[in-house]
mmCIF file of C-alpha atoms in Angstrom:
data_model
loop_
_atom_site.group_PDB
_atom_site.id
_atom_site.type_symbol
_atom_site.label_atom_id
_atom_site.label_comp_id
_atom_site.label_asym_id
_atom_site.label_seq_id
_atom_site.Cartn_x
_atom_site.Cartn_y
_atom_site.Cartn_z
ATOM 1 C CA UNK Z 462 43.960 30.951 17.372
ATOM 2 C CA UNK Z 463 43.820 27.169 17.198
ATOM 3 C CA UNK Z 464 41.867 25.325 14.562
ATOM 4 C CA UNK Z 465 38.688 23.741 15.928
ATOM 5 C CA UNK Z 466 38.463 20.072 15.007
ATOM 6 C CA UNK Z 467 35.077 18.349 15.171
ATOM 7 C CA UNK Z 468 34.491 14.638 14.753
ATOM 8 C CA UNK Z 469 30.826 14.096 13.942
ATOM 9 C CA UNK Z 470 28.576 11.062 13.851
ATOM 10 C CA UNK Z 471 30.155 9.237 16.763
ATOM 11 C CA UNK Z 472 28.114 6.339 18.085
ATOM 12 C CA UNK Z 473 30.421 4.012 20.046
ATOM 13 C CA UNK Z 474 32.477 4.368 23.203
ATOM 14 C CA UNK Z 475 35.608 3.139 21.419
ATOM 15 C CA UNK Z 476 35.579 5.759 18.695
ATOM 16 C CA UNK Z 477 34.523 8.503 21.088
ATOM 17 C CA UNK Z 478 37.500 7.656 23.299
ATOM 18 C CA UNK Z 479 39.808 7.803 20.286
ATOM 19 C CA UNK Z 480 38.458 11.210 19.270
ATOM 20 C CA UNK Z 481 38.834 12.571 22.787
ATOM 21 C CA UNK Z 482 42.275 11.079 23.378
ATOM 22 C CA UNK Z 483 43.451 12.443 20.030
ATOM 23 C CA UNK Z 484 42.415 15.960 20.964
ATOM 24 C CA UNK Z 485 39.128 16.646 19.186
ATOM 25 C CA UNK Z 486 37.684 19.996 20.261
ATOM 26 C CA UNK Z 487 34.109 19.048 19.423
ATOM 27 C CA UNK Z 488 32.354 15.698 19.272
ATOM 28 C CA UNK Z 489 29.113 15.372 17.355
ATOM 29 C CA UNK Z 490 26.160 13.027 17.791
ATOM 30 C CA UNK Z 491 23.426 12.638 15.206
ATOM 31 C CA UNK Z 492 19.737 12.502 16.054
ATOM 32 C CA UNK Z 493 18.176 11.938 12.637
ATOM 33 C CA UNK Z 494 16.766 8.452 11.968
ATOM 34 C CA UNK Z 495 17.511 8.364 8.198
ATOM 35 C CA UNK Z 496 21.209 8.719 8.949
ATOM 36 C CA UNK Z 497 23.406 5.624 9.420
ATOM 37 C CA UNK Z 498 24.975 7.579 12.294
ATOM 38 C CA UNK Z 499 21.686 8.116 14.149
ATOM 39 C CA UNK Z 500 21.799 7.351 17.850
ATOM 40 C CA UNK Z 501 18.861 7.286 20.247
ATOM 41 C CA UNK Z 502 18.873 9.732 23.126
ATOM 42 C CA UNK Z 503 19.461 7.275 26.014
ATOM 43 C CA UNK Z 504 22.592 5.875 24.344
ATOM 44 C CA UNK Z 505 23.659 9.364 23.290
ATOM 45 C CA UNK Z 506 23.327 10.609 26.853
ATOM 46 C CA UNK Z 507 25.663 7.890 28.118
ATOM 47 C CA UNK Z 508 28.316 8.789 25.556
ATOM 48 C CA UNK Z 509 27.932 12.487 26.215
ATOM 49 C CA UNK Z 510 28.794 12.033 29.871
ATOM 50 C CA UNK Z 511 32.103 10.471 28.820
ATOM 51 C CA UNK Z 512 32.885 13.565 26.738
ATOM 52 C CA UNK Z 513 31.555 16.260 29.035
ATOM 53 C CA UNK Z 514 34.336 18.567 30.142
ATOM 54 C CA UNK Z 515 36.798 17.103 27.637
ATOM 55 C CA UNK Z 516 35.291 18.407 24.399
ATOM 56 C CA UNK Z 517 32.319 20.515 23.384
ATOM 57 C CA UNK Z 518 29.238 18.390 22.765
ATOM 58 C CA UNK Z 519 27.235 18.935 19.596
ATOM 59 C CA UNK Z 520 23.901 17.307 18.725
ATOM 60 C CA UNK Z 521 22.984 17.386 15.036
ATOM 61 C CA UNK Z 522 19.332 17.485 14.028
ATOM 62 C CA UNK Z 523 17.501 18.032 10.748
ATOM 63 C CA UNK Z 524 14.327 20.115 10.790
ATOM 64 C CA UNK Z 525 13.509 19.020 14.332
ATOM 65 C CA UNK Z 526 10.501 20.659 15.955
ATOM 66 C CA UNK Z 527 10.432 22.557 19.237
ATOM 67 C CA UNK Z 528 9.318 19.521 21.204
ATOM 68 C CA UNK Z 529 12.139 17.352 19.910
ATOM 69 C CA UNK Z 530 14.768 20.015 20.501
ATOM 70 C CA UNK Z 531 13.460 20.583 24.005
ATOM 71 C CA UNK Z 532 13.778 16.871 24.733
ATOM 72 C CA UNK Z 533 17.335 16.815 23.389
ATOM 73 C CA UNK Z 534 18.367 19.836 25.421
ATOM 74 C CA UNK Z 535 16.822 18.511 28.620
ATOM 75 C CA UNK Z 536 18.060 14.930 28.271
ATOM 76 C CA UNK Z 537 21.470 15.366 26.643
ATOM 77 C CA UNK Z 538 22.432 18.898 27.750
ATOM 78 C CA UNK Z 539 24.618 19.610 24.720
ATOM 79 C CA UNK Z 540 26.884 22.616 24.376
ATOM 80 C CA UNK Z 541 25.676 23.117 20.812
ATOM 81 C CA UNK Z 542 22.690 22.351 18.615
ATOM 82 C CA UNK Z 543 23.711 21.820 14.998
ATOM 83 C CA UNK Z 544 20.777 22.584 12.726
ATOM 84 C CA UNK Z 545 21.423 20.780 9.465
ATOM 85 C CA UNK Z 546 18.094 21.138 7.701
ATOM 86 C CA UNK Z 547 16.171 23.896 5.970
ATOM 87 C CA UNK Z 548 15.566 25.867 9.167
ATOM 88 C CA UNK Z 549 14.934 29.544 8.492
ATOM 89 C CA UNK Z 550 17.017 32.304 10.040
ATOM 90 C CA UNK Z 551 13.967 33.211 12.116
ATOM 91 C CA UNK Z 552 13.753 29.644 13.429
ATOM 92 C CA UNK Z 553 17.454 29.645 14.293
ATOM 93 C CA UNK Z 554 17.017 32.831 16.308
ATOM 94 C CA UNK Z 555 13.936 31.449 18.061
ATOM 95 C CA UNK Z 556 15.610 28.151 18.987
ATOM 96 C CA UNK Z 557 18.692 29.931 20.280
ATOM 97 C CA UNK Z 558 16.575 32.118 22.532
ATOM 98 C CA UNK Z 559 14.182 29.390 23.655
ATOM 99 C CA UNK Z 560 16.749 26.776 24.632
ATOM 100 C CA UNK Z 561 19.700 28.849 25.787
ATOM 101 C CA UNK Z 562 22.125 26.680 23.824
ATOM 102 C CA UNK Z 563 24.627 27.853 21.242
ATOM 103 C CA UNK Z 564 23.489 27.143 17.702
ATOM 104 C CA UNK Z 565 25.575 26.108 14.707
ATOM 105 C CA UNK Z 566 23.703 26.436 11.410
ATOM 106 C CA UNK Z 567 24.792 24.281 8.496
ATOM 107 C CA UNK Z 568 24.467 25.926 5.087
ATOM 108 C CA UNK Z 569 24.814 23.937 1.854
ATOM 109 C CA UNK Z 570 27.126 25.408 -0.763
ATOM 110 C CA UNK Z 571 27.222 24.469 -4.445
ATOM 111 C CA UNK Z 572 27.448 27.754 -6.374
ATOM 112 C CA UNK Z 573 28.117 31.435 -5.811
ATOM 113 C CA UNK Z 574 24.392 32.088 -5.598
ATOM 114 C CA UNK Z 575 24.306 30.143 -2.325
ATOM 115 C CA UNK Z 576 26.363 32.833 -0.613
ATOM 116 C CA UNK Z 577 23.573 35.415 -0.647
ATOM 117 C CA UNK Z 578 21.759 34.045 2.380
ATOM 118 C CA UNK Z 579 24.835 33.756 4.589
ATOM 119 C CA UNK Z 580 24.429 37.189 6.260
ATOM 120 C CA UNK Z 581 20.894 36.374 7.431
ATOM 121 C CA UNK Z 582 22.098 33.297 9.262
ATOM 122 C CA UNK Z 583 25.342 34.851 10.491
ATOM 123 C CA UNK Z 584 23.216 37.474 12.234
ATOM 124 C CA UNK Z 585 21.413 34.894 14.385
ATOM 125 C CA UNK Z 586 23.677 31.818 14.721
ATOM 126 C CA UNK Z 587 26.729 31.427 16.933
ATOM 127 C CA UNK Z 588 28.641 29.613 14.204
ATOM 128 C CA UNK Z 589 28.140 28.760 10.536
ATOM 129 C CA UNK Z 590 29.061 25.361 9.095
ATOM 130 C CA UNK Z 591 29.473 25.192 5.338
ATOM 131 C CA UNK Z 592 28.752 21.812 3.768
ATOM 132 C CA UNK Z 593 28.366 20.480 0.237
ATOM 133 C CA UNK Z 594 24.830 20.640 -1.106
ATOM 134 C CA UNK Z 595 23.255 17.176 -1.179
ATOM 135 C CA UNK Z 596 21.799 15.926 -4.473
ATOM 136 C CA UNK Z 597 18.020 16.093 -4.767
ATOM 137 C CA UNK Z 598 17.660 12.330 -4.432
ATOM 138 C CA UNK Z 599 19.626 12.178 -1.167
ATOM 139 C CA UNK Z 600 17.825 10.998 1.956
ATOM 140 C CA UNK Z 601 19.884 13.226 4.231
ATOM 141 C CA UNK Z 602 21.507 16.647 3.836
ATOM 142 C CA UNK Z 603 25.050 15.799 4.926
ATOM 143 C CA UNK Z 604 27.558 13.093 5.735
ATOM 144 C CA UNK Z 605 27.676 12.069 2.089
ATOM 145 C CA UNK Z 606 31.379 12.541 1.442
ATOM 146 C CA UNK Z 607 30.773 15.246 -1.170
ATOM 147 C CA UNK Z 608 33.168 18.187 -1.557
ATOM 148 C CA UNK Z 609 32.155 21.685 -2.648
ATOM 149 C CA UNK Z 610 34.313 24.323 -4.325
ATOM 150 C CA UNK Z 611 36.201 25.831 -1.388
ATOM 151 C CA UNK Z 612 37.216 28.818 -3.510
ATOM 152 C CA UNK Z 613 33.644 30.076 -3.148
ATOM 153 C CA UNK Z 614 34.528 30.967 0.447
ATOM 154 C CA UNK Z 615 37.781 32.782 -0.301
ATOM 155 C CA UNK Z 616 38.019 36.141 1.467
ATOM 156 C CA UNK Z 617 34.737 35.526 3.258
ATOM 157 C CA UNK Z 618 34.310 38.026 6.096
ATOM 158 C CA UNK Z 619 31.776 36.964 8.708
ATOM 159 C CA UNK Z 620 30.900 38.424 12.084
ATOM 160 C CA UNK Z 621 30.721 34.903 13.531
ATOM 161 C CA UNK Z 622 33.166 31.979 13.292
ATOM 162 C CA UNK Z 623 32.704 29.441 10.529
ATOM 163 C CA UNK Z 624 33.736 25.870 9.858
ATOM 164 C CA UNK Z 625 33.911 23.764 6.719
ATOM 165 C CA UNK Z 626 32.756 20.200 6.154
ATOM 166 C CA UNK Z 627 31.861 17.981 3.238
ATOM 167 C CA UNK Z 628 34.179 15.290 1.963
ATOM 168 C CA UNK Z 629 37.064 16.229 4.228
ATOM 169 C CA UNK Z 630 39.690 13.639 5.091
ATOM 170 C CA UNK Z 631 43.296 13.551 6.262
ATOM 171 C CA UNK Z 632 44.569 14.091 2.735
ATOM 172 C CA UNK Z 633 42.658 17.278 1.895
ATOM 173 C CA UNK Z 634 41.981 19.067 5.181
ATOM 174 C CA UNK Z 635 45.078 21.260 4.876
ATOM 175 C CA UNK Z 636 43.992 22.524 1.468
ATOM 176 C CA UNK Z 637 40.468 23.215 2.717
ATOM 177 C CA UNK Z 638 41.822 25.375 5.522
ATOM 178 C CA UNK Z 639 44.317 27.127 3.266
ATOM 179 C CA UNK Z 640 41.704 28.077 0.683
ATOM 180 C CA UNK Z 641 38.828 29.020 2.987
ATOM 181 C CA UNK Z 642 40.601 30.430 6.023
ATOM 182 C CA UNK Z 643 38.025 28.543 8.128
ATOM 183 C CA UNK Z 644 38.466 28.510 11.862
ATOM 184 C CA UNK Z 645 37.318 24.919 12.131
ATOM 185 C CA UNK Z 646 36.835 21.650 10.274
ATOM 186 C CA UNK Z 647 34.164 19.003 10.656
ATOM 187 C CA UNK Z 648 34.497 15.405 9.473
ATOM 188 C CA UNK Z 649 32.209 12.386 9.480
ATOM 189 C CA UNK Z 650 32.354 10.085 6.451
ATOM 190 C CA UNK Z 651 36.036 10.963 5.955
ATOM 191 C CA UNK Z 652 36.943 8.952 9.052
ATOM 192 C CA UNK Z 653 34.789 5.905 8.272
ATOM 193 C CA UNK Z 654 35.703 2.525 6.839
ATOM 194 C CA UNK Z 655 32.044 1.982 5.891
ATOM 195 C CA UNK Z 656 28.957 4.152 6.063
ATOM 196 C CA UNK Z 657 28.348 5.021 9.701
ATOM 197 C CA UNK Z 658 31.305 2.940 10.932
ATOM 198 C CA UNK Z 659 34.093 5.114 12.291
ATOM 199 C CA UNK Z 660 37.686 3.913 11.968
ATOM 200 C CA UNK Z 661 39.942 4.719 14.952
ATOM 201 C CA UNK Z 662 43.112 5.151 12.922
ATOM 202 C CA UNK Z 663 41.349 7.384 10.393
ATOM 203 C CA UNK Z 664 40.170 9.581 13.263
ATOM 204 C CA UNK Z 665 43.710 9.845 14.594
ATOM 205 C CA UNK Z 666 45.100 10.595 11.136
ATOM 206 C CA UNK Z 667 42.529 13.304 10.479
ATOM 207 C CA UNK Z 668 43.190 15.079 13.758
ATOM 208 C CA UNK Z 669 46.959 14.903 13.187
ATOM 209 C CA UNK Z 670 46.541 16.366 9.701
ATOM 210 C CA UNK Z 671 44.200 19.075 10.946
ATOM 211 C CA UNK Z 672 46.593 20.099 13.698
ATOM 212 C CA UNK Z 673 49.405 20.352 11.158
ATOM 213 C CA UNK Z 674 47.415 23.013 9.276
ATOM 214 C CA UNK Z 675 47.174 25.452 12.151
ATOM 215 C CA UNK Z 676 50.034 27.605 10.902
ATOM 216 C CA UNK Z 677 48.034 28.182 7.709
ATOM 217 C CA UNK Z 678 45.190 29.880 9.512
ATOM 218 C CA UNK Z 679 44.689 33.510 8.729
ATOM 219 C CA UNK Z 680 42.024 34.352 11.278
#
């Protein structure tokens, strides 16, 4: 099974083209105004049409309501909704049923105690994304370049696929995969030269490094 590589927070045609040409499996677009990677739906829709059929399209939201998610699904037609807020397991199940779109739920990890709620979400989401827990003063829950202790996920056995994110870059992605056994990796700030500004060569380098880890996968 190949490692799934997701490049998140894309906002320009140039960097989207680089991600697609370099073989990204998933491309992510952020609809969350506090984020420096936020993109409005009309511009997002144009970029999505470039990617459609070449990579799976993911739209990231944070605690969006039903009306907003409905608008995203109707206008953008993503393959995935990435719920990156404090959405409950019940909300994840309801959104998945209401919109007929696969759902990836991001769960923040900082300590072993954070693992207790994983089964509730694994029972209702199509994929789990583990990310570093944001500090209390943060204005957004992810894309902060923070790394969590990957050893917390060692020997994790889930009924659904999972990915890791949080502070990944070309230099550490192999270790993240080796330790966690994750089936996918997700990067945003680790391929940026400044906050919200993707760097084409960093995207290429990350995807090359991720592909080189595939023999390490254990699931």
